[in-house]
Amino acid sequence: METITQTIRQTARGGARSVVTAVGQLSAPMRMKPTFIIAGAQRCATTSIFRMLAQHPQVQPPALNKGIHYFDTAERFRRGPNYYLGHFPLNTAYRRPPRITGEGSPYYLFHPLAISRIAAQLPEVKLLVLLRDPVERAFSAYKQETMRGFEDLTFEDALKAEGGRLRHEEERIVTDPGYQSFSHQHHAYVARGRYAVQLERAFSIMGRERVMVIDADDFLVPGLPHWPALTDYLGISPWRPADVIRANARPSDAMPASLKDRLREQFQDDDVQLTKLLGHVPSWRR
């Protein structure tokens, strides 16, 4: 019964998306361009930040989902800019105070072509990048992929298989833009937690001033003391949500301590590189 219900929901969402995108493409010139994109990292509270921003009286979210996945999906990217803009609200520039819009697709940061595509099509957009403990991020991603039916190995076996699964996948994406790598998107548990190399690429393409890096564990605390920095960056009023939203947080069994220690050591050099890049020690290494 549950499977049937899920199928019905997926079919309904697919139909709604087809209608919205068809209408949106026809009216693309009259639609708002995104001011911000939450580009990653996956399982780093991107949904939480997006939902809190969507409550802001000056922020209008996309018509359907937070993530459009245009710049990281070969089939969608081929449809062109009007397809992308068709997901956003109609232009409300006449309204005061002015509104902004944005989306959140957390594969953008890791995808080897997405940031370049963003820079080319949206030369004024600002990126938000959220980070969290890469060890916890890896386990959280594994749980999500398992729940979605995209992973059938144990966590330890999936970590062992990662190197083979990802071998040459990035090179193939770069050389064949029509190629969509399932494992690169769904099985990069450790690779997605190597934040420094991904940020260096984003900084070099976008310019550091157009990439705001947020440590999720420092940011999502009672009172949201760092919220004004975010609204200043986006050029909107300092209104803040009443409560901290923690989306997609699901209780589960803890990761085995021995495996956690091994991963912590594996990320050591990456975290040192990240510290140098950001100029401060990330929350999980303090």
XYZ file of N, CA and C in Angstrom:
858
model
N 0.830 -1.200 0.000
C 0.000 0.000 0.000
C 0.867 1.254 0.000
N 1.930 1.216 0.833
C 2.819 2.378 0.927
C 3.500 2.647 -0.414
N 3.904 1.564 -1.097
C 4.543 1.710 -2.402
C 3.586 2.336 -3.406
N 2.338 1.914 -3.389
C 1.338 2.471 -4.298
C 1.141 3.959 -4.022
N 1.073 4.300 -2.735
C 0.905 5.708 -2.351
C 2.077 6.549 -2.824
N 3.301 6.038 -2.650
C 4.481 6.757 -3.101
C 4.460 6.955 -4.613
N 4.044 5.924 -5.335
C 3.967 6.012 -6.796
C 2.973 7.081 -7.225
N 1.826 7.119 -6.548
C 0.808 8.132 -6.856
C 1.364 9.529 -6.606
N 2.045 9.692 -5.484
C 2.614 11.000 -5.166
C 3.661 11.419 -6.187
N 4.520 10.478 -6.571
C 5.551 10.783 -7.552
C 4.943 11.156 -8.896
N 3.891 10.430 -9.287
C 3.217 10.735 -10.543
C 2.579 12.108 -10.494
N 1.952 12.434 -9.360
C 1.318 13.745 -9.200
C 2.358 14.860 -9.248
N 3.488 14.634 -8.554
C 4.558 15.651 -8.580
C 5.111 15.826 -9.986
N 5.281 14.695 -10.685
C 5.783 14.779 -12.050
C 4.850 15.551 -12.960
N 3.548 15.305 -12.812
C 2.572 16.037 -13.612
C 2.565 17.513 -13.292
N 2.624 17.831 -11.994
C 2.656 19.233 -11.583
C 3.903 19.922 -12.108
N 5.033 19.229 -12.047
C 6.275 19.818 -12.548
C 6.185 20.097 -14.048
N 5.600 19.169 -14.798
C 5.487 19.364 -16.245
C 4.662 20.598 -16.568
N 3.547 20.779 -15.851
C 2.684 21.940 -16.083
C 3.415 23.229 -15.720
N 4.030 23.234 -14.527
C 4.709 24.443 -14.055
C 5.843 24.832 -14.982
N 6.656 23.858 -15.395
C 7.800 24.182 -16.245
C 7.357 24.622 -17.638
N 6.286 24.019 -18.159
C 5.789 24.424 -19.475
C 5.316 25.868 -19.449
N 4.525 26.221 -18.445
C 4.042 27.591 -18.310
C 5.205 28.527 -18.016
N 6.121 28.062 -17.146
C 7.249 28.895 -16.754
C 8.146 29.254 -17.913
N 8.408 28.308 -18.803
C 9.285 28.595 -19.943
C 8.685 29.657 -20.851
N 7.371 29.627 -21.040
C 6.721 30.619 -21.887
C 6.836 32.021 -21.304
N 6.870 32.102 -19.982
C 6.930 33.413 -19.314
C 8.291 33.692 -18.710
N 9.326 32.968 -19.133
C 10.661 33.103 -18.538
C 11.174 34.541 -18.504
N 10.975 35.349 -19.576
C 11.482 36.734 -19.524
C 10.847 37.578 -18.426
N 9.704 37.170 -17.925
C 9.010 37.931 -16.890
C 9.287 37.388 -15.484
N 10.196 36.444 -15.375
C 10.441 35.798 -14.088
C 11.722 36.309 -13.430
N 11.750 36.169 -12.119
C 12.882 36.631 -11.332
C 14.096 35.736 -11.558
N 15.269 36.347 -11.609
C 16.498 35.575 -11.613
C 16.933 35.348 -10.171
N 17.491 34.189 -9.868
C 17.892 33.931 -8.480
C 19.000 34.872 -8.025
N 18.832 35.372 -6.819
C 19.869 36.179 -6.172
C 20.878 35.278 -5.480
N 20.401 34.123 -4.995
C 21.283 33.204 -4.273
C 21.020 31.777 -4.690
N 22.043 30.957 -4.556
C 21.935 29.515 -4.747
C 22.651 28.833 -3.593
N 21.954 27.956 -2.898
C 22.593 27.118 -1.891
C 23.183 25.930 -2.646
N 24.515 25.933 -2.792
C 25.183 24.993 -3.693
C 25.664 23.721 -3.007
N 25.540 23.625 -1.726
C 26.022 22.447 -1.005
C 26.418 22.838 0.400
N 27.082 21.961 1.090
C 27.304 20.587 0.690
C 26.108 19.726 1.121
N 25.972 18.593 0.470
C 24.867 17.679 0.769
C 24.888 17.258 2.235
N 23.698 17.174 2.834
C 23.515 16.733 4.223
C 24.236 17.655 5.203
N 24.237 18.958 4.870
C 24.876 19.951 5.748
C 23.892 21.046 6.146
N 22.628 20.695 6.308
C 21.570 21.623 6.737
C 21.158 22.583 5.632
N 21.349 22.205 4.367
C 20.926 23.085 3.282
C 19.406 23.276 3.276
N 18.662 22.221 3.574
C 17.204 22.341 3.612
C 16.761 23.231 4.766
N 17.424 23.117 5.900
C 17.080 23.953 7.059
C 17.261 25.435 6.738
N 18.404 25.786 6.170
C 18.669 27.186 5.842
C 17.694 27.665 4.773
N 17.428 26.824 3.773
C 16.505 27.236 2.725
C 15.116 27.509 3.294
N 14.636 26.624 4.158
C 13.290 26.813 4.711
C 13.204 28.062 5.585
N 14.264 28.370 6.312
C 14.251 29.588 7.119
C 14.290 30.824 6.237
N 15.100 30.791 5.186
C 15.126 31.917 4.251
C 13.776 32.076 3.558
N 13.125 30.975 3.223
C 11.840 31.041 2.519
C 10.757 31.697 3.364
N 10.940 31.749 4.701
C 9.990 32.419 5.573
C 10.181 33.930 5.577
N 11.329 34.371 5.103
C 11.638 35.808 5.111
C 10.651 36.544 4.196
N 10.094 37.669 4.654
C 9.087 38.374 3.843
C 9.610 38.887 2.507
N 10.913 38.949 2.321
C 11.464 39.420 1.040
C 11.946 38.275 0.145
N 11.755 37.046 0.568
C 12.241 35.902 -0.208
C 11.059 35.118 -0.759
N 11.073 34.895 -2.071
C 10.047 34.074 -2.720
C 10.730 32.827 -3.287
N 10.384 31.660 -2.799
C 11.041 30.428 -3.258
C 10.562 30.014 -4.645
N 11.219 29.029 -5.260
C 10.761 28.501 -6.549
C 9.365 27.913 -6.441
N 8.779 27.647 -7.596
C 7.386 27.202 -7.634
C 7.182 25.829 -7.023
N 8.152 24.908 -7.165
C 7.948 23.548 -6.688
C 8.892 23.206 -5.545
N 10.062 22.685 -5.845
C 10.997 22.243 -4.820
C 12.085 23.268 -4.581
N 12.797 23.109 -3.473
C 13.928 24.016 -3.200
C 15.022 23.836 -4.238
N 15.218 22.597 -4.722
C 16.312 22.311 -5.637
C 15.827 22.072 -7.055
N 16.389 22.799 -8.002
C 15.996 22.632 -9.402
C 16.940 21.663 -10.103
N 18.161 21.548 -9.608
C 19.157 20.616 -10.169
C 19.305 20.811 -11.685
N 19.367 22.054 -12.072
C 19.535 22.381 -13.490
C 21.000 22.304 -13.907
N 21.884 22.854 -13.112
C 23.289 22.947 -13.492
C 24.058 21.641 -13.293
N 23.446 20.665 -12.651
C 24.143 19.392 -12.404
C 23.461 18.187 -13.038
N 22.410 18.417 -13.808
C 21.686 17.326 -14.461
C 21.743 17.536 -15.965
N 22.381 16.615 -16.665
C 22.633 16.786 -18.097
C 21.350 17.030 -18.883
N 20.318 16.251 -18.589
C 19.077 16.362 -19.352
C 18.412 17.714 -19.119
N 18.429 18.209 -17.900
C 17.802 19.501 -17.606
C 18.629 20.657 -18.165
N 19.949 20.553 -18.058
C 20.801 21.634 -18.534
C 20.645 21.819 -20.046
N 20.417 20.749 -20.763
C 20.229 20.840 -22.215
C 18.986 21.642 -22.585
N 18.049 21.750 -21.671
C 16.811 22.476 -21.977
C 17.008 23.990 -22.031
N 18.089 24.477 -21.445
C 18.419 25.880 -21.589
C 17.914 26.792 -20.484
N 18.360 28.065 -20.517
C 18.056 29.020 -19.442
C 16.578 29.261 -19.196
N 15.761 29.254 -20.246
C 14.339 29.499 -20.028
C 13.694 28.398 -19.200
N 14.158 27.168 -19.387
C 13.666 26.077 -18.553
C 13.982 26.364 -17.092
N 15.200 26.818 -16.836
C 15.615 27.108 -15.451
C 14.814 28.262 -14.871
N 14.763 29.377 -15.587
C 14.058 30.549 -15.066
C 12.571 30.290 -14.887
N 12.043 29.352 -15.658
C 10.624 29.050 -15.545
C 10.196 28.496 -14.208
N 11.149 28.090 -13.380
C 10.817 27.575 -12.051
C 10.630 28.680 -11.010
N 11.023 29.902 -11.341
C 11.037 30.968 -10.343
C 9.784 31.840 -10.434
N 9.508 32.623 -9.393
C 8.302 33.455 -9.382
C 8.349 34.544 -10.455
N 7.180 35.058 -10.795
C 7.101 36.196 -11.695
C 7.792 37.387 -11.058
N 8.350 38.227 -11.901
C 9.119 39.376 -11.416
C 8.244 40.314 -10.587
N 8.733 40.666 -9.416
C 7.989 41.569 -8.521
C 8.843 42.787 -8.195
N 9.615 43.249 -9.178
C 10.528 44.371 -8.938
C 9.793 45.630 -8.511
N 8.518 45.726 -8.875
C 7.746 46.919 -8.528
C 7.347 46.943 -7.056
N 7.472 45.804 -6.382
C 7.037 45.725 -4.991
C 8.091 46.296 -4.064
N 7.663 46.884 -2.993
C 8.562 47.451 -1.994
C 8.229 46.882 -0.616
N 9.228 46.366 0.118
C 10.619 46.259 -0.330
C 10.773 45.208 -1.422
N 11.815 45.309 -2.225
C 11.980 44.353 -3.331
C 12.170 42.930 -2.831
N 11.733 41.986 -3.615
C 11.854 40.564 -3.277
C 13.049 39.943 -3.990
N 13.520 38.841 -3.443
C 14.552 38.053 -4.101
C 14.092 36.601 -4.139
N 14.755 35.811 -4.936
C 14.468 34.385 -4.986
C 15.783 33.622 -5.077
N 15.690 32.319 -4.877
C 16.879 31.487 -4.935
C 16.484 30.028 -4.856
N 17.448 29.166 -4.954
C 17.190 27.723 -4.886
C 18.314 27.040 -4.128
N 18.140 25.742 -3.873
C 19.160 24.982 -3.176
C 19.326 23.598 -3.762
N 20.423 23.388 -4.480
C 20.723 22.085 -5.086
C 22.101 21.655 -4.607
N 22.189 20.833 -3.564
C 23.467 20.578 -2.899
C 24.469 19.729 -3.662
N 24.128 19.280 -4.866
C 25.108 18.572 -5.700
C 25.965 19.557 -6.511
N 25.516 20.815 -6.614
C 26.243 21.799 -7.410
C 27.706 21.928 -6.981
N 27.950 21.992 -5.695
C 29.309 22.213 -5.201
C 30.251 21.097 -5.626
N 29.783 19.874 -5.632
C 30.617 18.718 -5.922
C 30.710 18.412 -7.407
N 29.709 18.770 -8.162
C 29.698 18.486 -9.598
C 30.809 19.292 -10.281
N 31.612 18.675 -11.126
C 32.778 19.368 -11.684
C 32.465 20.491 -12.674
N 31.229 20.535 -13.200
C 30.877 21.553 -14.184
C 29.866 22.580 -13.666
N 29.191 22.287 -12.577
C 28.053 23.104 -12.154
C 28.440 24.543 -11.837
N 29.510 24.769 -11.103
C 29.856 26.135 -10.709
C 30.217 26.977 -11.927
N 30.917 26.408 -12.875
C 31.238 27.138 -14.110
C 29.969 27.490 -14.875
N 29.038 26.574 -14.909
C 27.767 26.843 -15.594
C 27.003 27.955 -14.891
N 26.999 27.923 -13.570
C 26.323 28.974 -12.799
C 26.946 30.328 -13.105
N 28.271 30.400 -13.070
C 28.969 31.662 -13.309
C 28.681 32.207 -14.696
N 28.556 31.319 -15.671
C 28.318 31.750 -17.048
C 26.897 32.277 -17.245
N 25.915 31.625 -16.642
C 24.525 32.010 -16.868
C 24.004 33.026 -15.858
N 24.597 33.052 -14.667
C 24.124 33.966 -13.617
C 25.319 34.724 -13.042
N 25.853 35.683 -13.776
C 27.100 36.346 -13.368
C 27.006 37.172 -12.089
N 25.796 37.406 -11.589
C 25.649 38.200 -10.361
C 25.140 37.380 -9.177
N 24.859 36.105 -9.381
C 24.283 35.307 -8.300
C 25.315 35.084 -7.195
N 24.830 34.915 -5.963
C 25.678 34.641 -4.808
C 25.468 33.205 -4.355
N 26.554 32.557 -3.996
C 26.478 31.179 -3.522
C 26.498 31.126 -2.004
N 25.734 30.205 -1.459
C 25.816 29.851 -0.045
C 26.315 28.416 0.013
N 27.344 28.186 0.815
C 27.890 26.845 0.986
C 27.891 26.512 2.464
N 27.204 25.440 2.823
C 27.145 24.999 4.210
C 28.048 23.797 4.411
N 28.726 23.778 5.551
C 29.622 22.686 5.894
C 29.259 22.134 7.260
N 29.571 20.866 7.471
C 29.449 20.258 8.795
C 30.531 19.198 8.905
N 30.631 18.589 10.070
C 31.600 17.529 10.294
C 31.537 16.525 9.136
N 32.615 16.370 8.359
C 32.557 15.474 7.198
C 32.355 14.014 7.566
N 32.733 13.636 8.778
C 32.504 12.257 9.221
C 31.004 12.024 9.391
N 30.348 12.919 10.108
C 28.905 12.803 10.303
C 28.161 12.996 8.984
N 28.679 13.876 8.143
C 28.062 14.099 6.834
C 28.065 12.818 6.007
N 29.195 12.100 6.023
C 29.322 10.869 5.252
C 28.291 9.832 5.696
N 28.137 9.676 6.995
C 27.193 8.691 7.521
C 25.756 9.109 7.235
N 25.485 10.402 7.352
C 24.150 10.914 7.066
C 23.800 10.705 5.596
N 24.771 10.950 4.716
C 24.530 10.735 3.289
C 24.267 9.259 2.994
N 25.036 8.404 3.643
C 24.838 6.962 3.458
C 23.416 6.558 3.875
N 22.960 7.048 5.007
C 21.614 6.709 5.474
C 20.552 7.203 4.490
N 20.766 8.394 3.958
C 19.805 8.929 2.991
C 19.768 8.086 1.719
N 20.930 7.752 1.193
C 20.972 6.973 -0.040
C 20.392 5.570 0.162
N 20.602 5.008 1.341
C 20.025 3.700 1.657
C 18.503 3.786 1.712
N 18.009 4.816 2.384
C 16.571 5.004 2.513
C 15.915 5.212 1.153
N 16.619 5.872 0.240
C 16.071 6.149 -1.089
C 16.220 4.962 -2.045
N 16.872 3.908 -1.572
C 17.050 2.736 -2.409
C 18.222 2.818 -3.363
N 19.130 3.783 -3.130
C 20.279 3.980 -4.006
C 21.538 3.291 -3.486
N 21.454 2.669 -2.331
C 22.616 2.015 -1.728
C 22.165 0.726 -1.064
N 22.899 -0.386 -1.348
C 22.545 -1.659 -0.726
C 23.717 -2.295 0.014
N 24.835 -1.592 0.118
C 25.974 -2.085 0.875
C 25.912 -1.587 2.308
N 26.642 -2.242 3.209
C 26.821 -1.685 4.546
C 27.661 -0.421 4.425
N 27.651 0.401 5.457
C 28.407 1.646 5.395
C 29.893 1.369 5.198
N 30.424 0.431 5.946
C 31.847 0.117 5.820
C 32.177 -0.404 4.422
N 31.335 -1.251 3.875
C 31.579 -1.766 2.527
C 31.426 -0.669 1.476
N 30.481 0.236 1.709
C 30.298 1.352 0.771
C 31.531 2.255 0.748
N 32.140 2.465 1.921
C 33.366 3.262 1.976
C 34.500 2.560 1.229
N 34.585 1.245 1.377
C 35.616 0.496 0.668
C 35.391 0.534 -0.846
N 34.133 0.551 -1.247
C 33.804 0.520 -2.677
C 33.878 1.891 -3.331
N 33.960 2.947 -2.537
C 33.843 4.300 -3.092
C 34.900 4.593 -4.147
N 36.133 4.237 -3.876
C 37.198 4.525 -4.831
C 36.939 3.918 -6.195
N 36.522 2.674 -6.208
C 36.219 2.012 -7.471
C 34.996 2.586 -8.150
N 33.989 2.917 -7.364
C 32.765 3.473 -7.930
C 33.002 4.830 -8.600
N 33.902 5.625 -8.027
C 34.120 6.988 -8.529
C 35.269 7.093 -9.525
N 36.016 6.013 -9.692
C 37.196 6.082 -10.558
C 36.815 6.547 -11.972
N 37.447 7.621 -12.406
C 37.292 8.206 -13.750
C 35.914 8.828 -13.991
N 35.050 8.830 -12.990
C 33.708 9.378 -13.205
C 33.752 10.893 -13.430
N 34.568 11.605 -12.634
C 34.638 13.058 -12.814
C 35.200 13.398 -14.191
N 36.228 12.682 -14.613
C 36.800 12.940 -15.932
C 35.768 12.694 -17.039
N 34.952 11.665 -16.868
C 33.943 11.374 -17.887
C 32.874 12.460 -17.939
N 32.487 12.989 -16.775
C 31.497 14.078 -16.741
C 32.044 15.300 -17.476
N 33.317 15.603 -17.245
C 33.928 16.782 -17.856
C 34.065 16.615 -19.366
N 34.460 15.442 -19.817
C 34.685 15.231 -21.250
C 33.402 14.947 -22.017
N 32.382 14.476 -21.310
C 31.099 14.172 -21.954
C 29.981 14.818 -21.148
N 29.680 16.106 -21.410
C 28.674 16.823 -20.615
C 27.295 16.181 -20.624
N 27.021 15.271 -21.556
C 25.735 14.585 -21.576
C 25.676 13.387 -20.651
N 26.819 13.074 -20.025
C 26.883 11.895 -19.153
C 26.425 12.255 -17.742
N 25.586 11.408 -17.166
C 25.116 11.589 -15.796
C 25.636 10.417 -14.964
N 26.494 10.685 -14.002
C 27.099 9.627 -13.204
C 26.283 9.367 -11.947
N 25.714 8.184 -11.861
C 24.921 7.818 -10.685
C 25.800 7.744 -9.433
N 26.940 7.086 -9.527
C 27.789 6.920 -8.347
C 28.410 8.232 -7.900
N 28.773 9.094 -8.848
C 29.345 10.391 -8.469
C 28.347 11.195 -7.650
N 27.085 11.081 -7.977
C 26.058 11.822 -7.249
C 25.638 11.141 -5.956
N 25.613 9.811 -5.929
C 24.986 9.119 -4.805
C 25.939 8.314 -3.922
N 27.165 8.093 -4.345
C 28.056 7.213 -3.585
C 29.355 7.886 -3.149
N 29.415 9.201 -3.176
C 30.649 9.931 -2.830
C 30.633 10.337 -1.354
N 30.665 9.366 -0.474
C 30.521 9.631 0.953
C 31.724 10.382 1.518
N 32.919 9.956 1.164
C 34.130 10.631 1.626
C 34.465 11.807 0.718
N 34.386 11.622 -0.576
C 34.805 12.655 -1.528
C 34.033 13.954 -1.343
N 32.754 13.866 -1.024
C 31.974 15.099 -0.835
C 32.367 15.839 0.444
N 33.019 15.141 1.357
C 33.453 15.779 2.599
C 34.833 16.415 2.510
N 35.454 16.310 1.355
C 36.735 16.996 1.134
C 36.401 18.406 0.658
N 36.089 19.254 1.628
C 35.498 20.551 1.315
C 36.478 21.534 0.676
N 37.723 21.512 1.091
C 38.662 22.550 0.660
C 38.808 22.587 -0.856
N 38.978 21.436 -1.463
C 39.182 21.412 -2.915
C 37.935 21.903 -3.655
N 36.766 21.610 -3.120
C 35.532 22.096 -3.743
C 35.390 23.601 -3.585
N 35.729 24.116 -2.409
C 35.655 25.559 -2.178
C 36.682 26.311 -3.014
N 37.874 25.763 -3.128
C 38.894 26.421 -3.950
C 38.420 26.569 -5.389
N 37.758 25.549 -5.904
C 37.210 25.632 -7.262
C 36.138 26.719 -7.337
N 35.237 26.756 -6.348
C 34.179 27.762 -6.357
C 34.753 29.169 -6.238
N 35.728 29.364 -5.360
C 36.352 30.675 -5.200
C 37.018 31.125 -6.498
N 37.717 30.206 -7.152
C 38.454 30.571 -8.360
C 37.516 30.943 -9.506
N 36.349 30.335 -9.553
C 35.399 30.583 -10.638
C 34.499 31.778 -10.334
N 33.957 31.822 -9.115
C 32.967 32.845 -8.755
C 33.584 34.106 -8.166
N 34.783 33.954 -7.571
C 35.322 35.043 -6.767
C 34.904 34.828 -5.329
N 35.835 34.999 -4.427
C 35.545 34.670 -3.029
C 34.424 35.524 -2.449
N 34.290 36.740 -2.937
C 33.276 37.645 -2.395
C 31.865 37.196 -2.738
N 31.712 36.256 -3.671
C 30.385 35.788 -4.063
C 30.093 34.390 -3.532
N 30.884 33.940 -2.574
C 30.661 32.635 -1.952
C 30.687 32.817 -0.435
N 29.550 32.647 0.211
C 29.481 32.713 1.665
C 29.523 31.304 2.230
N 30.497 31.032 3.077
C 30.662 29.711 3.682
C 30.098 29.748 5.097
N 29.219 28.811 5.399
C 28.536 28.764 6.689
C 28.830 27.443 7.375
N 29.357 27.498 8.571
C 29.552 26.307 9.399
C 28.211 26.014 10.067
N 27.546 24.962 9.642
C 26.169 24.704 10.073
C 26.041 24.570 11.582
N 27.006 23.928 12.243
C 26.894 23.724 13.684
C 27.092 25.020 14.457
N 27.848 25.947 13.909
C 27.978 27.261 14.529
C 26.756 28.120 14.261
N 26.163 27.939 13.095
C 25.066 28.808 12.662
C 23.737 28.431 13.284
N 23.431 27.142 13.310
C 22.108 26.690 13.757
C 22.072 26.502 15.272
N 22.167 27.592 15.978
C 22.112 27.582 17.445
C 20.986 28.512 17.874
N 20.455 28.321 19.098
C 19.361 29.178 19.564
C 19.702 30.655 19.457
N 18.731 31.418 18.991
C 18.934 32.851 18.833
C 19.513 33.244 17.490
N 20.063 32.286 16.761
C 20.650 32.535 15.437
C 21.521 33.800 15.422
N 22.562 33.859 16.253
C 23.376 35.082 16.332
C 24.082 35.462 15.038
N 24.297 34.490 14.145
C 24.997 34.788 12.883
C 24.033 35.081 11.733
N 22.739 35.078 12.015
C 21.747 35.319 10.973
C 21.930 36.678 10.278
N 22.213 37.777 11.011
C 22.376 39.070 10.337
C 23.461 39.070 9.264
N 24.512 38.278 9.440
C 25.558 38.212 8.412
C 24.986 37.650 7.111
N 24.065 36.701 7.224
C 23.445 36.103 6.050
C 22.520 37.099 5.352
N 21.680 37.775 6.105
C 20.763 38.734 5.476
C 21.528 39.928 4.893
N 22.600 40.357 5.542
C 23.432 41.425 4.974
C 24.036 40.982 3.648
N 24.516 39.771 3.608
C 25.128 39.229 2.398
C 24.126 39.191 1.243
N 22.873 38.870 1.553
C 21.842 38.774 0.526
C 21.157 40.110 0.254
N 21.451 41.126 1.049
C 20.879 42.442 0.819
C 19.418 42.556 1.172
N 18.976 41.818 2.202
C 17.592 41.883 2.649
C 17.541 42.330 4.105
N 16.348 42.589 4.602
C 16.190 43.110 5.959
C 16.643 42.086 6.996
N 16.962 42.533 8.213
C 17.458 41.610 9.244
C 16.392 40.754 9.914
N 15.179 40.712 9.353
C 14.156 39.812 9.907
C 14.750 38.425 10.090
N 14.352 37.777 11.181
C 14.842 36.426 11.415
C 13.694 35.508 11.823
N 13.807 34.206 11.554
C 12.750 33.262 11.930
C 12.651 33.124 13.442
N 11.480 32.724 13.891
C 11.263 32.597 15.328
C 12.016 31.413 15.913
N 12.171 30.354 15.128
C 12.798 29.138 15.627
C 13.837 28.630 14.637
N 14.784 27.875 15.167
C 15.764 27.199 14.327
C 15.102 25.968 13.716
N 15.154 25.854 12.424
C 14.600 24.686 11.735
C 15.701 23.656 11.545
N 15.419 22.442 11.899
C 16.360 21.340 11.650
C 15.637 20.300 10.815
N 15.728 20.466 9.517
C 15.024 19.585 8.586
C 15.817 18.311 8.339
N 15.100 17.255 8.027
C 15.708 15.975 7.632
C 16.600 15.367 8.710
N 16.393 15.740 9.950
C 17.172 15.145 11.045
C 16.428 13.915 11.541
N 17.020 12.759 11.344
C 16.351 11.508 11.711
C 17.198 10.739 12.724
N 16.604 10.326 13.845
C 17.368 9.526 14.808
C 17.727 8.181 14.210
N 18.907 7.685 14.546
C 19.325 6.391 14.019
C 20.445 5.850 14.888
N 20.858 4.622 14.564
C 21.981 4.038 15.280
C 23.243 4.847 15.034
N 24.091 4.908 16.024
C 25.337 5.655 15.897
C 26.335 4.883 15.034
N 27.243 5.608 14.451
C 28.312 4.994 13.688
C 29.255 4.282 14.644
N 29.771 3.108 14.297
C 30.744 2.434 15.158
C 31.939 3.343 15.455
N 32.355 3.377 16.710
C 33.420 4.286 17.123
C 34.714 4.047 16.350
N 35.037 2.790 16.088
C 36.276 2.496 15.372
C 36.252 3.063 13.956
N 35.098 2.986 13.322
C 34.960 3.511 11.964
C 34.997 5.041 11.976
N 34.375 5.629 12.981
C 34.393 7.086 13.107
C 35.829 7.589 13.280
N 36.589 6.927 14.132
C 37.982 7.335 14.344
C 38.798 7.206 13.059
N 38.531 6.163 12.307
C 39.263 5.958 11.060
C 38.925 7.055 10.044
N 37.676 7.412 9.970
C 37.278 8.483 9.063
C 37.836 9.827 9.516
N 37.816 10.058 10.821
C 38.356 11.311 11.347
C 39.817 11.483 10.933
N 40.576 10.409 11.012
C 41.971 10.460 10.601
C 42.091 10.660 9.090
N 41.172 10.062 8.352
C 41.207 10.174 6.898
C 40.966 11.614 6.439
N 40.158 12.345 7.191
C 39.856 13.728 6.835
C 40.858 14.736 7.414
N 41.841 14.288 8.159
C 42.757 15.180 8.853
C 43.404 16.192 7.902
N 44.039 15.725 6.858
C 44.736 16.633 5.944
C 43.767 17.580 5.249
N 42.590 17.088 4.911
C 41.596 17.942 4.260
C 41.136 19.058 5.193
N 40.967 18.723 6.471
C 40.525 19.731 7.426
C 41.612 20.763 7.705
N 42.860 20.345 7.665
C 43.967 21.301 7.801
C 43.960 22.267 6.618
N 43.766 21.729 5.424
C 43.689 22.555 4.224
C 42.505 23.516 4.304
N 41.369 23.039 4.819
C 40.180 23.879 4.959
C 40.430 25.003 5.956
N 41.104 24.698 7.052
C 41.420 25.708 8.053
C 42.254 26.829 7.453
N 43.235 26.482 6.664
C 44.070 27.494 6.007
C 43.256 28.325 5.022
N 42.364 27.671 4.321
C 41.565 28.362 3.320
C 40.593 29.350 3.950
N 39.951 28.946 5.066
C 38.950 29.797 5.711
C 39.550 30.785 6.709
N 40.727 30.461 7.210
C 41.350 31.329 8.197
C 40.891 31.076 9.612
N 40.167 29.996 9.832
C 39.747 29.618 11.186
C 39.489 28.115 11.218
N 39.485 27.568 12.418
C 39.292 26.122 12.597
C 37.792 25.812 12.534
N 37.385 24.858 11.714
C 35.959 24.514 11.650
C 35.489 23.897 12.957
N 34.177 23.969 13.183
C 33.611 23.567 14.484
C 33.975 22.153 14.883
N 34.042 21.236 13.948
C 34.281 19.831 14.290
C 35.740 19.522 14.643
N 36.626 20.496 14.510
C 38.024 20.279 14.860
C 38.456 21.107 16.071
N 37.537 21.766 16.732
C 37.897 22.586 17.887
C 37.965 21.750 19.147
